[in-house]
Every structure is written in structure tokens, then in C-alpha cells.
Coordinates of C-alpha atoms in Angstrom, one line a residue:
Chain A
M1 CA -3.2 -32.3 1.8
M2 CA -3.8 -28.2 1.5
K3 CA -1.1 -27.3 -0.6
V4 CA -0.6 -23.3 -0.9
Y5 CA 1.1 -21.4 -3.6
H6 CA 2.8 -18.2 -2.1
L7 CA 4.8 -15.4 -3.6
Y8 CA 8.2 -15.2 -2.7
S9 CA 11.1 -12.7 -2.7
G10 CA 12.8 -13.2 0.6
G11 CA 12.1 -10.2 2.4
K12 CA 11.1 -10.4 5.5
D13 CA 7.1 -10.0 4.6
S14 CA 6.9 -12.5 2.7
S15 CA 9.0 -15.2 5.0
L16 CA 7.1 -14.6 7.9
A17 CA 3.7 -14.6 5.9
A18 CA 4.9 -18.2 4.6
W19 CA 5.7 -19.7 8.4
I20 CA 2.4 -18.9 9.4
L21 CA 1.3 -20.7 6.4
A22 CA 2.7 -24.0 7.9
K23 CA 1.7 -22.9 11.2
L24 CA -1.5 -23.2 9.8
G25 CA -1.2 -26.7 8.6
Y26 CA -0.5 -26.0 4.7
E27 CA 2.1 -27.3 2.4
V28 CA 3.7 -24.2 1.7
R29 CA 5.3 -24.0 -1.7
L30 CA 7.2 -21.2 -2.5
V31 CA 7.3 -18.8 -5.8
T32 CA 9.7 -16.6 -6.8
V33 CA 8.7 -14.6 -10.0
T34 CA 10.9 -13.5 -12.8
F35 CA 11.4 -11.7 -16.1
G36 CA 14.8 -13.6 -17.2
T37 CA 16.5 -10.3 -17.1
L38 CA 18.9 -11.2 -13.9
D39 CA 18.9 -13.6 -12.1
N40 CA 18.6 -12.3 -9.1
W41 CA 15.7 -15.0 -8.0
K42 CA 18.3 -17.0 -6.9
Y43 CA 18.3 -15.1 -3.2
A44 CA 15.0 -16.0 -2.5
E45 CA 15.9 -19.8 -3.5
E46 CA 19.2 -19.8 -1.0
T47 CA 16.5 -18.5 1.8
A48 CA 13.6 -20.8 1.2
R49 CA 16.5 -23.9 1.1
R50 CA 17.8 -22.3 4.4
L51 CA 14.3 -21.9 5.9
G52 CA 13.1 -25.4 4.4
F53 CA 10.4 -24.3 2.5
E54 CA 10.1 -25.8 -1.6
H55 CA 11.0 -23.6 -3.9
E56 CA 10.0 -22.6 -7.5
I57 CA 10.2 -19.9 -10.2
L58 CA 6.8 -18.9 -12.3
K59 CA 8.6 -16.8 -15.2
L60 CA 6.4 -14.1 -16.2
S61 CA 6.5 -12.9 -19.8
G62 CA 8.9 -9.8 -20.6
E63 CA 6.0 -8.1 -21.9
I64 CA 4.8 -7.6 -18.4
L65 CA 8.4 -5.7 -17.4
E66 CA 8.1 -3.5 -20.0
R67 CA 4.9 -2.2 -19.7
A68 CA 5.2 -2.0 -16.1
A69 CA 8.1 0.6 -17.0
E70 CA 6.4 2.3 -19.0
M71 CA 3.9 2.9 -16.1
A72 CA 6.8 4.1 -13.9
V73 CA 8.3 6.5 -16.4
E74 CA 5.0 7.7 -17.1
D75 CA 4.0 8.6 -13.0
G76 CA 7.3 9.2 -11.9
R77 CA 6.7 6.8 -9.5
P78 CA 6.9 3.0 -8.8
G79 CA 3.3 2.3 -7.4
R80 CA 1.3 1.3 -10.0
A81 CA 3.5 -0.7 -12.0
I82 CA 4.8 -2.7 -9.4
Q83 CA 0.5 -3.2 -8.3
F84 CA 0.8 -4.0 -12.1
I85 CA 3.2 -6.1 -12.1
H86 CA 2.2 -8.3 -8.7
E87 CA -1.6 -8.5 -10.4
K88 CA -0.2 -10.3 -12.7
A89 CA 2.1 -12.8 -10.9
L90 CA -0.9 -13.7 -8.9
E91 CA -2.9 -14.4 -12.4
A92 CA 0.0 -16.5 -13.5
L93 CA 0.4 -18.7 -10.6
A94 CA -3.7 -18.9 -10.0
S95 CA -4.3 -20.6 -13.7
K96 CA -1.5 -22.9 -12.9
P97 CA -2.8 -26.2 -13.2
D98 CA -3.8 -27.7 -9.5
V99 CA -3.3 -24.4 -8.1
E100 CA -6.2 -24.3 -5.4
R101 CA -4.6 -22.1 -2.9
V102 CA -2.6 -18.8 -3.5
S103 CA -0.9 -16.5 -1.0
D104 CA 1.8 -13.6 -0.5
G105 CA 2.8 -11.7 2.2
T106 CA 1.4 -8.1 1.7
R107 CA 0.1 -6.3 4.5
R108 CA -2.2 -3.6 6.0
D109 CA 0.3 -1.2 6.2
D110 CA 1.4 -1.0 2.6
R111 CA -0.4 0.5 0.5
V112 CA 1.2 -1.3 -2.7
P113 CA 1.0 -4.3 -3.7
Y114 CA -2.5 -4.2 -2.3
L115 CA -5.7 -6.1 -3.5
D116 CA -8.9 -4.5 -3.1
L117 CA -12.1 -7.0 -1.6
P118 CA -13.4 -6.5 -5.4
K119 CA -10.2 -7.7 -6.9
A120 CA -9.6 -10.1 -3.8
R121 CA -12.5 -12.0 -4.7
S122 CA -12.6 -11.4 -8.6
L123 CA -8.8 -13.2 -8.5
E124 CA -10.8 -15.7 -6.6
D125 CA -13.7 -16.7 -8.5
R126 CA -12.0 -16.1 -12.0
F127 CA -9.5 -18.6 -11.6
G128 CA -11.4 -21.3 -8.7
V129 CA -8.4 -20.3 -5.9
A130 CA -8.6 -19.4 -2.3
Y131 CA -6.7 -16.1 -2.1
I132 CA -5.0 -15.9 1.4
R133 CA -2.6 -13.0 2.8
P134 CA -1.0 -14.3 6.4
L135 CA -0.3 -10.3 7.3
L136 CA -3.2 -8.2 6.1
G137 CA -4.0 -8.1 9.9
L138 CA -1.4 -7.5 11.1
G139 CA 0.5 -4.3 11.3
Y140 CA 4.3 -3.4 11.8
R141 CA 4.7 -3.6 15.4
T142 CA 2.9 -7.1 15.3
I143 CA 4.9 -8.3 11.9
N144 CA 8.7 -6.8 13.9
E145 CA 7.2 -8.9 16.9
L146 CA 7.4 -12.2 15.0
V147 CA 10.2 -11.4 12.4
G148 CA 12.7 -10.4 15.2
R149 CA 11.7 -13.7 17.0
L150 CA 12.0 -16.3 14.2
F151 CA 14.4 -14.4 11.5
E152 CA 17.9 -13.2 10.7
V153 CA 17.2 -10.2 8.6
E154 CA 19.6 -8.3 6.6
I155 CA 18.5 -4.5 6.1
R156 CA 19.7 -2.7 3.2
E157 CA 19.0 -0.4 0.6
S158 CA 17.0 -1.4 -2.2
E159 CA 20.0 -0.8 -4.6
E160 CA 22.2 -2.4 -3.1
L161 CA 20.1 -5.2 -2.0
E162 CA 21.0 -9.0 -3.4
K163 CA 16.7 -9.6 -3.8
S164 CA 14.4 -11.0 -5.4
D165 CA 11.3 -9.1 -5.3
Y166 CA 10.1 -6.7 -8.8
E167 CA 12.0 -3.9 -8.1
V168 CA 15.4 -5.0 -8.9
E169 CA 14.6 -5.7 -12.5
L170 CA 12.6 -3.6 -12.8
R171 CA 15.7 -0.7 -11.6
H172 CA 17.2 -2.8 -14.1
L173 CA 15.4 -2.3 -17.4
L174 CA 14.6 1.3 -16.2
R175 CA 19.0 1.9 -16.4
K176 CA 18.9 -0.1 -19.5
R177 CA 17.1 2.6 -21.1
G178 CA 19.4 6.0 -19.5
I179 CA 16.5 6.0 -16.7
D180 CA 18.0 6.8 -13.5
P181 CA 15.6 4.2 -11.4
L182 CA 16.0 7.1 -8.3
S183 CA 14.5 9.4 -10.3
I184 CA 11.3 7.2 -9.5
F185 CA 11.8 5.1 -6.6
P186 CA 11.8 6.9 -2.6
K187 CA 15.7 7.5 -2.2
M188 CA 15.9 5.6 1.0
H189 CA 14.0 3.1 0.5
Y190 CA 15.1 0.1 3.1
Q191 CA 14.2 -3.8 2.0
S192 CA 14.7 -6.7 4.3
R193 CA 16.0 -10.2 2.7
V194 CA 15.8 -12.6 5.5
L195 CA 18.9 -15.2 6.2
G196 CA 17.6 -17.6 7.9
W197 CA 16.0 -19.1 11.3
K198 CA 16.8 -17.7 14.6
E199 CA 15.5 -19.9 16.8
E200 CA 12.0 -21.3 15.4
K201 CA 11.8 -23.5 12.5
L202 CA 8.9 -24.8 10.5
T203 CA 5.5 -26.2 11.7
S204 CA 5.2 -29.5 13.5
S205 CA 3.4 -32.5 12.6
P206 CA 0.7 -32.6 13.9
S207 CA 1.1 -35.6 16.1
R208 CA 3.7 -33.6 17.8
T209 CA 1.5 -31.0 19.3
A210 CA 0.2 -30.8 22.5
R211 CA -3.8 -32.5 22.6
V212 CA -6.6 -30.3 24.5
P213 CA -8.6 -33.4 25.2
K214 CA -13.1 -32.3 23.5
N215 CA -14.7 -31.7 27.3
Chain B
M1 CA 6.2 -13.3 27.0
M2 CA 3.1 -12.2 24.3
K3 CA 0.0 -11.6 25.6
V4 CA -2.3 -10.7 23.3
Y5 CA -6.5 -9.8 24.6
H6 CA -8.7 -11.7 21.8
L7 CA -12.1 -10.6 21.7
Y8 CA -13.9 -13.5 22.2
S9 CA -18.1 -14.6 21.1
G10 CA -17.7 -18.3 20.8
G11 CA -18.4 -18.5 17.5
K12 CA -16.3 -19.9 14.7
D13 CA -14.0 -16.6 13.8
S14 CA -13.3 -15.6 16.9
S15 CA -11.9 -19.0 17.6
L16 CA -10.4 -19.9 14.8
A17 CA -8.5 -16.4 15.1
A18 CA -8.0 -17.7 18.9
W19 CA -5.9 -20.9 17.3
I20 CA -3.9 -18.5 14.9
L21 CA -2.3 -16.4 17.7
A22 CA -1.9 -19.0 19.6
K23 CA 0.0 -21.3 16.4
L24 CA 1.8 -17.9 16.4
G25 CA 3.0 -18.2 19.6
Y26 CA 0.7 -15.8 21.4
E27 CA -0.4 -16.3 25.0
V28 CA -4.5 -15.7 24.3
R29 CA -6.1 -14.6 26.9
L30 CA -10.1 -14.8 25.7
V31 CA -11.8 -12.1 26.3
T32 CA -15.6 -12.0 25.9
V33 CA -17.9 -8.5 26.1
T34 CA -20.9 -8.2 28.4
F35 CA -23.9 -5.8 29.2
G36 CA -24.3 -7.3 32.3
T37 CA -28.5 -7.2 30.8
L38 CA -27.7 -11.2 30.1
D39 CA -25.8 -13.8 31.2
N40 CA -25.3 -14.8 27.6
W41 CA -20.9 -14.7 27.9
K42 CA -21.4 -17.8 30.1
Y43 CA -21.7 -19.7 26.3
A44 CA -18.4 -18.0 25.1
E45 CA -17.1 -18.9 28.4
E46 CA -17.8 -22.8 28.3
T47 CA -16.3 -22.5 25.0
A48 CA -13.3 -21.5 25.7
R49 CA -12.7 -23.7 28.9
R50 CA -13.8 -26.5 26.4
L51 CA -11.1 -25.3 23.9
G52 CA -8.1 -24.4 26.7
F53 CA -8.1 -20.7 26.8
E54 CA -7.8 -18.4 29.5
H55 CA -11.2 -16.5 30.0
E56 CA -12.4 -13.3 31.1
I57 CA -15.2 -11.2 30.9
L58 CA -15.3 -7.1 30.1
K59 CA -18.2 -4.9 31.7
L60 CA -19.1 -2.4 29.2
S61 CA -21.6 0.5 30.1
G62 CA -25.6 -0.4 29.9
E63 CA -25.4 3.5 28.4
I64 CA -23.2 1.7 24.8
L65 CA -25.6 -0.5 24.4
E66 CA -28.8 1.7 25.1
R67 CA -26.8 4.2 22.2
A68 CA -26.7 1.2 19.6
A69 CA -29.6 0.1 20.3
E70 CA -30.7 3.4 19.0
M71 CA -29.1 4.0 16.1
A72 CA -30.3 0.5 15.4
V73 CA -34.0 1.9 15.1
E74 CA -33.0 5.1 13.4
D75 CA -31.1 2.9 10.7
G76 CA -34.0 0.1 10.6
R77 CA -30.7 -2.7 10.2
P78 CA -28.2 -3.3 12.6
G79 CA -24.8 -3.0 11.0
R80 CA -23.5 1.2 12.6
A81 CA -25.0 -0.1 16.1
I82 CA -22.6 -3.4 16.1
Q83 CA -19.5 -1.4 14.6
F84 CA -20.3 0.9 17.1
I85 CA -20.5 -1.6 19.9
H86 CA -17.2 -3.5 18.5
E87 CA -15.3 -0.2 18.8
K88 CA -16.4 0.3 21.9
A89 CA -15.2 -3.0 23.0
L90 CA -11.5 -2.6 21.3
E91 CA -10.8 0.7 23.1
A92 CA -12.1 -0.4 26.3
L93 CA -9.9 -3.7 26.0
A94 CA -7.1 -1.4 25.1
S95 CA -6.9 1.1 27.8
K96 CA -7.0 -1.5 30.4
P97 CA -3.6 -1.5 32.7
D98 CA -0.9 -3.8 31.0
V99 CA -2.5 -4.6 27.4
E100 CA 0.0 -4.0 24.8
R101 CA -1.8 -6.7 22.5
V102 CA -6.0 -6.7 21.0
S103 CA -7.3 -8.7 19.0
D104 CA -10.7 -10.2 17.5
G105 CA -11.9 -12.2 14.3
T106 CA -12.9 -10.0 12.1
R107 CA -12.6 -11.0 8.1
R108 CA -11.7 -9.6 4.8
D109 CA -16.0 -10.7 3.8
D110 CA -17.8 -8.6 6.6
R111 CA -18.9 -5.5 6.4
V112 CA -19.1 -5.2 9.8
P113 CA -17.7 -4.8 12.9
Y114 CA -14.3 -3.7 10.2
L115 CA -11.8 -1.0 11.7
D116 CA -10.5 1.3 8.2
L117 CA -6.9 1.7 8.7
P118 CA -7.2 5.1 9.8
K119 CA -9.2 3.3 12.2
A120 CA -6.8 0.9 13.4
R121 CA -4.1 2.9 13.2
S122 CA -6.2 5.6 15.7
L123 CA -6.9 2.4 18.1
E124 CA -3.4 1.4 18.1
D125 CA -1.1 4.9 18.4
R126 CA -4.5 6.0 21.5
F127 CA -3.4 3.2 23.5
G128 CA -0.4 2.1 22.8
V129 CA -1.5 -1.7 21.6
A130 CA -0.9 -3.5 18.4
Y131 CA -4.3 -4.8 16.7
I132 CA -4.7 -7.7 15.2
R133 CA -6.6 -9.5 12.7
P134 CA -5.2 -13.3 12.0
L135 CA -8.6 -13.0 9.7
L136 CA -8.5 -10.1 7.8
G137 CA -6.4 -11.5 4.8
L138 CA -8.8 -14.8 4.6
G139 CA -11.5 -15.4 2.2
Y140 CA -14.8 -17.7 3.3
R141 CA -13.1 -20.8 1.7
T142 CA -9.8 -20.5 4.2
I143 CA -12.3 -20.1 6.8
N144 CA -14.4 -23.0 5.8
E145 CA -11.8 -24.8 5.6
L146 CA -9.7 -24.5 8.8
V147 CA -12.6 -24.8 10.7
G148 CA -14.1 -27.6 9.0
R149 CA -10.7 -28.7 10.6
L150 CA -10.4 -27.7 13.7
F151 CA -14.1 -27.5 15.4
E152 CA -17.0 -29.3 16.0
V153 CA -19.8 -26.4 15.3
E154 CA -23.1 -25.7 16.2
I155 CA -24.8 -23.5 13.5
R156 CA -28.4 -22.1 14.2
E157 CA -30.5 -18.8 13.2
S158 CA -29.5 -16.1 15.1
E159 CA -32.7 -15.8 17.0
E160 CA -32.3 -19.3 18.4
L161 CA -28.5 -19.7 19.1
E162 CA -27.3 -20.0 22.7
K163 CA -23.9 -17.3 21.8
S164 CA -22.1 -14.2 23.4
D165 CA -22.2 -11.9 20.4
Y166 CA -23.4 -8.3 21.2
E167 CA -26.0 -9.3 19.3
V168 CA -28.0 -11.2 21.8
E169 CA -28.3 -8.5 24.4
L170 CA -29.3 -5.5 21.3
R171 CA -31.8 -8.3 20.2
H172 CA -32.9 -8.5 24.4
L173 CA -32.7 -4.7 24.5
L174 CA -34.6 -3.7 21.2
R175 CA -37.4 -6.7 22.9
K176 CA -37.8 -5.0 26.3
R177 CA -38.5 -1.5 24.5
G178 CA -41.4 -3.4 22.1
I179 CA -39.4 -3.7 19.0
D180 CA -39.5 -7.0 17.2
P181 CA -36.1 -7.3 16.5
L182 CA -36.8 -9.3 13.3
S183 CA -37.3 -5.7 11.9
I184 CA -34.4 -4.9 12.1
F185 CA -32.0 -7.8 11.6
P186 CA -31.7 -10.3 8.5
K187 CA -34.2 -12.6 8.6
M188 CA -31.9 -15.6 8.3
H189 CA -28.7 -14.8 9.7
Y190 CA -26.8 -18.2 10.5
Q191 CA -24.5 -17.6 13.8
S192 CA -22.1 -20.1 14.7
R193 CA -21.0 -21.4 17.9
V194 CA -17.9 -23.3 18.0
L195 CA -18.6 -26.6 20.3
G196 CA -14.6 -27.8 21.1
W197 CA -11.8 -29.0 19.2
K198 CA -12.1 -31.4 16.1
E199 CA -9.0 -33.6 16.2
E200 CA -6.6 -30.6 16.5
K201 CA -5.0 -29.2 19.4
L202 CA -3.8 -25.2 20.9
T203 CA -0.3 -24.7 19.8
S204 CA 2.7 -26.6 21.0
S205 CA 4.9 -25.4 22.8
P206 CA 8.5 -23.9 20.7
S207 CA 10.5 -27.4 22.2
R208 CA 8.5 -29.6 20.7
T209 CA 8.2 -28.5 16.9
A210 CA 10.5 -30.1 14.1
R211 CA 13.8 -27.5 14.0
V212 CA 15.2 -26.5 10.7
P213 CA 19.1 -26.0 10.7
K214 CA 20.0 -22.7 10.0
N215 CA 22.0 -23.4 7.1

């Protein structure tokens, strides 16, 4: 069985990537990162359950979140911090025993998080895994087309959304330190949370698919 | 119906990409480029037939091949020429009436052909299409794993293989001009041709897949 561990926030990108992995025949295990400062991972867990995927939590050290917060304050914008957390999350996932494939929902049109080719290969080589990004070759039109066909999605401003991405705990830590997250994150940053399937469903088992003769 | 026009050589990469597109629910039409100097497009046509995909030929101007040959001679290597042909092929495909989506089998680990983000967006904007690259987020391990599961593949040196990629006509034109292709193309350049399915098959229709409840 080809098992892949897929970083999962419950948003439309990581949900679409999970669906693609399932369609390609992978056994998909969704993994949501938490630093343990909030329980917002439960939104991803709930969405994973509704979509019918296996799900687990990956606890990362609070030091990573603190270093990320310092970067965000230093830069006055969140890009480097989000990138840093994402790389640490991939490394933590890839270093788990028995993990042979890791995956995420990063896409062509996003600047961060994004691993360039040397970084992607380094991740694969250091940890002996395959790194799969099902959305990397898809533009926003294609992503919107597929998401629109597949999922019921709720879209709101980041500040309000009940969601399980790194940003939520990062904002929370900044607020605790007396820093207004709105001074760092873009004002109108819409984020998505997947609520469930529309009509589509997980991949079928091989025996249920049409057979095309060899000749 | 979501129809995608997919540049197709009959090799393992463009065949895998076509399979992924079908899995994602697209109606896939395979398109093989020819300059009309050889009939090697027939190998792609034959593979397309064996795999059960629709297939058509896209005739490009011989001037494109001639300009590419000049580039290859000038550079002493084929990269810029292959890139040039590929961009012209995508543009020709995207400019056809009724084409809303174009696709290819370009992958993460290849240097050429490859459209960087500005070029990919420019293609989409100039022609009003979505440009989909199913393999862009996949490394060689993942590609080998999927290809090995899906296809019967024949692998040989480029010079010998009966194949329908740009290289064949480019080599032919160089030879006609008295230039040894081996002075330009890497000596040991293995290429693949897909012969047919192993056990897998085209995507199933939605009604045949398992249904996961919404709640």
C-alpha cells in the first residue's frame, strides 16, 4: 500500500490536494500541525472526518512558533515566518518512522510557503522520502474549478475563520505579546475552510473502475 | 464537460499526466505535434489508442523547426531549441478555437521544457486558457512509482526509439543539414515509450465511485 502523510489545514487547497492523492491511488493520512497553544486543530480534524480521511495531529515545539513570531515582527510581514514553520513541519513529518511520502497543498500561484527545487530535493534526500505537491502545476482557475465541483467551502477573513493553519497560532502568540496581528498580516486576507463534499467522493477502489483493454 | 487538450508524445511522462487529468475528471484529448517532416507522430497515436484516449495531430510550421535547429547548432546543445518548440506548441494549442484548458507532462526535475511562473501566467492570460501541469509537483520517485504501477514501458536511447517527441524531427533536420545530432544531444539520453496499461485503466465515471456521506 502506498501511504502518504499529507499536511492538512482543512482549507480548500490542502483538501483538494488530499483528494488528488486519493485519486492517484495513495492511502492518504491527513496530518495537522499544532504548537499546543490552541485547539484549533480540531477544525481540520472535523473536516477530515466529514471527508472520510484518516487524520492525526503533529505536535511541533513551541520554540518554532516563537522563532516564527520573531521573524514576523522583524519583517513586519508574515512570509518568512510561514515559510519557516512549513519547512519545520515537513521535516518533522518526514523524520517520523515509516514515513516514505510526504505531501502538502502548496500551489503555483502562492509565494509562501514554497520549497524551491534545491529545498525540495534536500528534503527528499535528507529524510529518504518522496515529496509530493499535487497542486504545484495548477493555476487558480483550475483549483477553483475543481474545488467548486468537489467541496462545500466557507470563505471568511482570516481573523474570524475557525481554521487549523499555522497563522491562527501565530496570530494568537503575537496578540499575547501585545502585537496587533493586523500590523503584520494583510488586512483583507480571505481564507477558506472546507465543510464537506458536494457530490464527489473519495477515490474508488481499483476493482470499481472501468477497465481499458491492453490492445 | 471539462475538456483539456494535452500535449502528448507517447512517453511515460505525458502518458502519466494524461492519466492524472482523467482521474481528476477531465475529458482528455491528446495532441501530438508534428512539423510534417516525418510521420513519427503515429507512435503517439498508436499509444493513445491503446490507452483509450482521443487523439489528434497539431501541425506546426516548419519554420519553427528550422529556427529551433539554428538554436541547437548555435548552442551546441538542445535545451533552448526544445524550450522554443514547446512554447510554440503550447501557444498553437491554446490559440485554437474552443480550447479552454491546455496541459503537458513537464515535471519538477526537468530543466527544459519548463515555463516559469511569469511565462505560465502569460500563456494563460494571452489565450484565455488554464494551463495545467499534473506532474510539476512530483519528483522522479513518485513518477517512477506511478508509471511502474500503470504502464508497460519501453526504454531505449533516443536515437533508436520510435517516438513522437520534438527531438525526433529536430535530429532528422540536423542530419539533413549534415550535422551529427550526437554532437548536440547528450550521448546517453534514454527516452521512454508507453506500450499500454499494466492493470490500471482510465478514470471511472462519477457514478461508479464510492460515495462518502456529507455528514
